[in-house]
Coordinates of N, CA, C and O in Angstrom, one line a residue:
X20 N 3.1 182.3 105.9 CA 3.7 183.1 107.0 C 4.6 184.2 106.5 O 4.7 185.3 107.1
X21 N 5.1 184.0 105.3 CA 6.0 185.0 104.7 C 5.2 186.3 104.5 O 5.8 187.4 104.7
X22 N 4.0 186.2 104.0 CA 3.2 187.4 103.8 C 3.0 188.2 105.1 O 3.2 189.4 105.2
X23 N 2.7 187.5 106.2 CA 2.6 188.1 107.5 C 3.9 188.7 108.0 O 3.9 189.8 108.5
X24 N 5.0 188.1 107.7 CA 6.3 188.6 108.0 C 6.5 190.0 107.4 O 6.9 191.0 108.0
X25 N 6.2 190.1 106.1 CA 6.4 191.4 105.4 C 5.3 192.4 105.8 O 5.6 193.6 105.9
X26 N 4.1 191.9 106.1 CA 3.1 192.7 106.5 C 3.4 193.3 107.9 O 3.0 194.5 108.2
X27 N 4.2 192.6 108.7 CA 4.6 193.2 110.0 C 5.4 194.4 109.8 O 5.2 195.4 110.5
X28 N 6.4 194.4 108.9 CA 7.1 195.6 108.6 C 6.2 196.7 108.1 O 6.3 197.9 108.5
X29 N 5.3 196.4 107.2 CA 4.4 197.4 106.6 C 3.5 198.0 107.7 O 3.4 199.2 107.7
X30 N 3.0 197.2 108.6 CA 2.1 197.7 109.6 C 2.9 198.6 110.6 O 2.4 199.6 111.2
X31 N 4.1 198.2 110.8 CA 5.0 199.1 111.7 C 5.1 200.5 111.1 O 5.0 201.5 111.8
X32 N 5.3 200.5 109.8 CA 5.4 201.8 109.1 C 4.1 202.6 109.2 O 4.1 203.8 109.4
X33 N 3.0 201.8 109.1 CA 1.7 202.5 109.1 C 1.5 203.1 110.5 O 1.0 204.3 110.6
X34 N 1.9 202.5 111.5 CA 1.7 203.0 112.9 C 2.7 204.2 113.1 O 2.2 205.2 113.6
X35 N 3.9 204.1 112.8 CA 4.9 205.1 113.1 C 4.7 206.3 112.1 O 4.6 207.4 112.5
X36 N 4.8 206.0 110.8 CA 4.7 207.1 109.9 C 3.3 207.7 109.8 O 3.1 208.9 109.7
X37 N 2.3 206.8 109.8 CA 1.0 207.2 109.7 C 0.6 208.2 110.8 O 0.0 209.2 110.6
X38 N 0.9 207.8 112.0 CA 0.6 208.7 113.2 C 1.4 210.0 113.1 O 0.8 211.0 113.4
X39 N 2.6 210.0 112.7 CA 3.4 211.2 112.6 C 2.9 212.1 111.5 O 2.7 213.3 111.7
X40 N 2.6 211.5 110.3 CA 2.1 212.3 109.2 C 0.6 212.8 109.5 O 0.3 213.9 109.1
X41 N -0.2 212.0 110.2 CA -1.5 212.4 110.4 C -1.7 213.5 111.5 O -2.4 214.5 111.3
X42 N -0.9 213.4 112.5 CA -1.1 214.3 113.7 C 0.1 215.3 113.8 O -0.1 216.4 114.3
X43 N 1.3 214.9 113.4 CA 2.5 215.7 113.5 C 3.1 215.5 114.9 O 2.4 215.1 115.9
X44 N 4.3 215.8 115.0 CA 5.0 215.6 116.3 C 4.5 216.5 117.4 O 4.5 216.2 118.6
X45 N 3.9 217.7 117.0 CA 3.4 218.6 118.0 C 2.2 218.0 118.8 O 1.9 218.5 119.8
X46 N 1.6 217.0 118.2 CA 0.4 216.4 118.9 C 0.9 215.7 120.2 O 0.1 215.5 121.1
X47 N 2.2 215.4 120.3 CA 2.7 214.9 121.6 C 2.4 215.7 122.8 O 2.1 215.3 123.9
X48 N 2.3 217.1 122.6 CA 2.0 218.0 123.7 C 0.5 218.0 124.0 O 0.1 218.4 125.1
X49 N -0.3 217.5 123.1 CA -1.7 217.4 123.3 C -2.2 216.1 123.9 O -2.9 216.0 124.9
X50 N -1.7 215.0 123.3 CA -2.1 213.7 123.7 C -0.9 212.7 123.5 O -0.9 211.9 122.6
X51 N 0.0 212.7 124.4 CA 1.2 211.9 124.3 C 0.9 210.4 124.4 O 1.6 209.6 123.8
X52 N -0.1 210.1 125.1 CA -0.4 208.7 125.3 C -0.8 208.0 124.0 O -0.4 206.9 123.7
X53 N -1.7 208.7 123.2 CA -2.1 208.1 121.9 C -0.9 208.0 121.0 O -0.7 206.9 120.4
X54 N 0.0 209.0 121.0 CA 1.2 208.9 120.1 C 2.1 207.8 120.6 O 2.6 207.0 119.8
X55 N 2.3 207.7 121.9 CA 3.2 206.7 122.4 C 2.7 205.3 122.1 O 3.4 204.4 121.7
X56 N 1.4 205.1 122.3 CA 0.8 203.8 122.0 C 1.0 203.4 120.6 O 1.4 202.2 120.3
X57 N 0.8 204.3 119.6 CA 1.1 203.9 118.2 C 2.5 203.7 117.9 O 2.9 202.8 117.2
X58 N 3.4 204.6 118.5 CA 4.8 204.4 118.3 C 5.3 203.1 118.9 O 6.1 202.4 118.3
X59 N 4.9 202.8 120.1 CA 5.3 201.6 120.7 C 4.8 200.3 119.9 O 5.6 199.4 119.8
X60 N 3.6 200.4 119.4 CA 3.1 199.3 118.6 C 4.0 199.1 117.3 O 4.4 198.0 117.0
X61 N 4.4 200.2 116.7 CA 5.3 200.2 115.5 C 6.6 199.6 115.9 O 7.1 198.7 115.1
X62 N 7.2 200.0 117.0 CA 8.5 199.5 117.4 C 8.4 198.0 117.7 O 9.3 197.2 117.3
X63 N 7.3 197.6 118.4 CA 7.2 196.2 118.7 C 7.0 195.4 117.5 O 7.6 194.3 117.4
X64 N 6.3 195.9 116.5 CA 6.2 195.1 115.2 C 7.5 195.0 114.5 O 7.8 194.0 113.9
X65 N 8.3 196.1 114.4 CA 9.6 196.1 113.8 C 10.5 195.1 114.5 O 11.2 194.3 113.8
X66 N 10.5 195.1 115.8 CA 11.3 194.2 116.6 C 11.0 192.8 116.2 O 11.8 191.9 116.0
X67 N 9.7 192.5 116.2 CA 9.2 191.1 115.9 C 9.6 190.7 114.5 O 10.1 189.6 114.3
X68 N 9.5 191.6 113.6 CA 9.8 191.3 112.2 C 11.3 191.0 112.0 O 11.8 190.1 111.3
X69 N 12.1 191.9 112.7 CA 13.6 191.7 112.6 C 14.0 190.4 113.2 O 14.8 189.7 112.7
X70 N 13.5 190.1 114.4 CA 13.8 188.8 115.1 C 13.4 187.6 114.2 O 14.1 186.6 114.1
X71 N 12.3 187.8 113.5 CA 11.8 186.7 112.6 C 12.8 186.6 111.4 O 13.1 185.4 111.0
X72 N 13.2 187.7 110.9 CA 14.2 187.7 109.8 C 15.5 187.0 110.1 O 16.1 186.3 109.3
X73 N 15.9 187.2 111.4 CA 17.2 186.7 111.8 C 17.0 185.2 112.3 O 18.0 184.6 112.7
X74 N 15.8 184.7 112.4 CA 15.6 183.4 112.9 C 15.8 183.2 114.4 O 16.2 182.1 114.8
X75 N 15.6 184.2 115.1 CA 15.8 184.2 116.6 C 14.9 183.2 117.2 O 13.7 183.0 116.8
X76 N 15.3 182.6 118.3 CA 14.5 181.6 119.0 C 13.3 182.3 119.7 O 12.4 181.7 120.1
X77 N 13.4 183.6 119.9 CA 12.4 184.4 120.5 C 11.4 185.1 119.5 O 10.5 185.7 119.9
X78 N 11.7 184.8 118.3 CA 10.9 185.5 117.2 C 9.4 185.2 117.3 O 8.6 186.1 117.2
X79 N 9.0 184.0 117.5 CA 7.6 183.6 117.6 C 6.9 184.3 118.7 O 5.8 184.9 118.5
X80 N 7.5 184.3 119.9 CA 6.9 185.0 121.1 C 6.7 186.5 120.8 O 5.7 187.1 121.1
X81 N 7.7 187.1 120.2 CA 7.6 188.5 119.9 C 6.5 188.8 118.8 O 5.8 189.8 118.8
X82 N 6.5 187.9 117.8 CA 5.5 188.0 116.7 C 4.1 187.9 117.3 O 3.2 188.7 117.0
X83 N 3.9 186.9 118.2 CA 2.5 186.8 118.8 C 2.2 188.0 119.6 O 1.1 188.6 119.6
X84 N 3.2 188.4 120.4 CA 3.0 189.6 121.3 C 2.7 190.9 120.5 O 1.8 191.7 120.9
X85 N 3.5 191.1 119.5 CA 3.3 192.3 118.6 C 1.9 192.3 118.0 O 1.2 193.4 118.0
X86 N 1.5 191.2 117.4 CA 0.2 191.2 116.7 C -0.9 191.2 117.7 O -2.0 191.9 117.5
X87 N -0.8 190.6 118.9 CA -1.8 190.7 119.9 C -1.9 192.1 120.5 O -3.0 192.6 120.6
X88 N -0.8 192.8 120.7 CA -0.8 194.2 121.2 C -1.5 195.1 120.1 O -2.3 195.9 120.5
X89 N -1.2 194.8 118.9 CA -1.7 195.6 117.8 C -3.3 195.5 117.7 O -4.0 196.4 117.6
X90 N -3.7 194.2 117.8 CA -5.2 193.9 117.7 C -5.8 194.5 118.9 O -6.9 195.2 118.8
X91 N -5.3 194.4 120.1 CA -5.8 194.9 121.3 C -5.8 196.4 121.3 O -6.8 197.1 121.8
X92 N -4.7 197.0 120.8 CA -4.6 198.4 120.8 C -5.6 199.1 119.9 O -6.0 200.3 120.0
X93 N -6.0 198.4 118.8 CA -6.9 199.0 117.8 C -8.4 198.7 118.1 O -9.2 199.3 117.5
X94 N -8.6 197.8 119.1 CA -10.0 197.4 119.4 C -10.8 198.6 119.8 O -11.9 198.9 119.3
X95 N -10.4 199.3 120.9 CA -11.1 200.4 121.4 C -11.2 201.6 120.4 O -12.3 202.1 120.2
X96 N -10.1 202.0 119.8 CA -10.3 203.1 118.8 C -11.3 202.8 117.7 O -12.1 203.7 117.4
X97 N -11.2 201.6 117.2 CA -12.2 201.3 116.1 C -13.6 201.2 116.6 O -14.5 201.9 116.1
X98 N -13.9 200.4 117.7 CA -15.2 200.3 118.1 C -15.8 201.5 118.8 O -17.0 201.8 118.6
X99 N -15.0 202.3 119.4 CA -15.5 203.6 120.0 C -15.8 204.6 118.9 O -16.9 205.2 119.0
X100 N -15.0 204.6 117.8 CA -15.3 205.5 116.7 C -16.5 205.0 116.0 O -17.4 205.8 115.5
X101 N -16.6 203.7 115.8 CA -17.8 203.1 115.1 C -19.1 203.4 115.9 O -20.1 203.8 115.4
X102 N -19.0 203.3 117.3 CA -20.2 203.6 118.1 C -20.5 205.1 118.0 O -21.7 205.4 117.9
X103 N -19.5 206.0 118.0 CA -19.8 207.4 117.8 C -20.5 207.7 116.5 O -21.5 208.4 116.5
X104 N -20.1 207.0 115.5 CA -20.7 207.2 114.2 C -22.2 206.7 114.2 O -23.1 207.3 113.7
X105 N -22.4 205.5 114.8 CA -23.7 204.9 114.8 C -24.7 205.7 115.7 O -25.9 205.8 115.4
X106 N -24.1 206.3 116.8 CA -25.0 207.1 117.7 C -25.1 208.6 117.2 O -25.8 209.4 117.8
X107 N -24.3 208.9 116.2 CA -24.3 210.3 115.7 C -23.9 211.3 116.7 O -24.6 212.3 116.9
X108 N -22.8 210.9 117.5 CA -22.4 211.8 118.6 C -20.9 211.8 118.6 O -20.3 210.7 118.6
X109 N -20.2 212.9 118.6 CA -18.8 213.0 118.7 C -18.4 213.0 120.2 O -18.8 213.9 120.9
X110 N -17.7 212.0 120.6 CA -17.2 211.9 122.0 C -15.9 212.6 122.2 O -15.6 213.1 123.3
X111 N -15.1 212.7 121.2 CA -13.8 213.3 121.3 C -13.7 214.3 120.1 O -13.9 213.9 119.0
X112 N -13.3 215.5 120.4 CA -13.2 216.5 119.3 C -12.2 216.1 118.2 O -12.4 216.5 117.0
X113 N -11.2 215.4 118.5 CA -10.2 215.0 117.5 C -10.6 213.7 116.8 O -9.9 213.2 116.0
X114 N -11.8 213.2 117.1 CA -12.4 212.0 116.4 C -13.8 212.3 116.0 O -14.7 211.8 116.6
X115 N -14.0 213.2 115.0 CA -15.4 213.6 114.6 C -16.1 212.3 114.1 O -15.6 211.6 113.3
X116 N -17.3 212.2 114.6 CA -18.1 211.0 114.3 C -18.5 210.9 112.8 O -18.7 209.8 112.3
X117 N -18.5 212.0 112.1 CA -18.9 212.0 110.7 C -17.8 211.5 109.8 O -18.0 211.2 108.6
X118 N -16.6 211.3 110.3 CA -15.5 210.9 109.5 C -15.5 209.4 109.3 O -14.8 208.6 110.0
X119 N -16.3 208.9 108.4 CA -16.5 207.5 108.2 C -15.2 206.8 107.6 O -15.0 205.7 107.9
X120 N -14.4 207.6 106.9 CA -13.2 207.1 106.4 C -12.2 206.6 107.5 O -11.5 205.6 107.4
X121 N -12.2 207.4 108.6 CA -11.4 207.0 109.8 C -11.9 205.7 110.4 O -11.1 204.9 110.8
X122 N -13.2 205.6 110.5 CA -13.8 204.4 111.0 C -13.4 203.2 110.2 O -13.0 202.2 110.7
X123 N -13.5 203.4 108.9 CA -13.2 202.3 108.0 C -11.7 201.9 108.1 O -11.3 200.7 108.2
X124 N -10.9 202.9 108.1 CA -9.4 202.7 108.2 C -9.1 202.0 109.5 O -8.3 201.0 109.5
X125 N -9.6 202.4 110.6 CA -9.4 201.8 111.9 C -9.9 200.3 111.9 O -9.2 199.4 112.4
X126 N -11.0 200.1 111.2 CA -11.5 198.7 111.1 C -10.6 197.8 110.3 O -10.4 196.7 110.6
X127 N -10.1 198.4 109.2 CA -9.2 197.6 108.4 C -7.9 197.3 109.1 O -7.4 196.2 109.1
X128 N -7.4 198.3 109.8 CA -6.2 198.0 110.6 C -6.4 197.0 111.7 O -5.6 196.1 111.9
X129 N -7.5 197.1 112.4 CA -7.9 196.2 113.4 C -8.0 194.8 112.8 O -7.5 193.8 113.3
X130 N -8.7 194.7 111.7 CA -8.9 193.4 111.0 C -7.6 192.8 110.6 O -7.4 191.6 110.7
X131 N -6.7 193.6 110.0 CA -5.4 193.1 109.6 C -4.6 192.5 110.8 O -4.0 191.5 110.8
X132 N -4.7 193.3 111.9 CA -4.0 192.9 113.2 C -4.5 191.6 113.7 O -3.8 190.7 114.1
X133 N -5.9 191.4 113.7 CA -6.5 190.2 114.1 C -6.1 189.0 113.3 O -5.8 187.9 113.7
X134 N -6.1 189.2 111.9 CA -5.7 188.2 111.0 C -4.3 187.8 111.2 O -3.9 186.6 111.2
X135 N -3.4 188.8 111.3 CA -2.0 188.6 111.6 C -1.8 187.7 112.8 O -1.0 186.8 112.8
X136 N -2.5 188.1 113.9 CA -2.4 187.3 115.1 C -2.8 185.9 114.9 O -2.1 185.0 115.4
X137 N -3.9 185.7 114.3 CA -4.4 184.3 114.0 C -3.5 183.5 113.2 O -3.2 182.3 113.5
X138 N -2.9 184.1 112.1 CA -2.0 183.4 111.2 C -0.7 183.0 112.0 O -0.2 181.9 111.9
X139 N -0.2 183.9 112.8 CA 1.0 183.6 113.6 C 0.7 182.4 114.6 O 1.5 181.5 114.7
X140 N -0.5 182.5 115.2 CA -0.8 181.4 116.1 C -1.0 180.1 115.4 O -0.5 179.0 115.8
X141 N -1.6 180.1 114.2 CA -1.7 178.9 113.4 C -0.4 178.4 112.9 O -0.2 177.2 112.8
X142 N 0.5 179.3 112.7 CA 1.9 178.9 112.2 C 2.5 178.0 113.3 O 3.1 177.0 112.9
X143 N 2.4 178.3 114.5 CA 3.0 177.6 115.6 C 2.3 176.2 115.7 O 3.0 175.2 115.9
X144 N 1.0 176.2 115.5 CA 0.3 174.9 115.5 C 0.8 174.0 114.4 O 1.0 172.8 114.5
X145 N 1.0 174.6 113.2 CA 1.5 173.8 112.1 C 2.9 173.3 112.3 O 3.2 172.2 112.0
X146 N 3.7 174.1 113.0 CA 5.1 173.7 113.3 C 5.1 172.5 114.3 O 5.9 171.6 114.2
X147 N 4.2 172.5 115.2 CA 4.1 171.4 116.2 C 3.7 170.1 115.5 O 4.1 169.0 116.0
X148 N 2.9 170.1 114.5 CA 2.5 168.9 113.8 C 3.5 168.3 112.8 O 3.4 167.2 112.4
X149 N 4.4 169.1 112.4 CA 5.4 168.7 111.4 C 6.6 168.1 112.1 O 7.1 168.4 113.1

């Protein structure tokens, strides 16, 4: 669980810094919803990691919620971009279907989020048996 705890901080930085460096703050005027979703995800992950670090009684719930939100939030971007790539059709101009590196990156992020969620859920099951 310690790895997931540190990974939570790392993924928060990926969402906040990655989105800012990739699109820039000016993208807020174009698609604020996308930016907000990634920033909110990052903040939720940071909050969960900090609560876990402090041993808060609410840490587990926040950790589950943060990883679930992350996995859910990355589901559509990954699979929609993958579908665009497979169909050879760009559905959104800011997500060109030829950009296979973005598809792979989104898949990796979604996979990490799903694994993080599963590990956190398993951690609680392990705590109940001990």
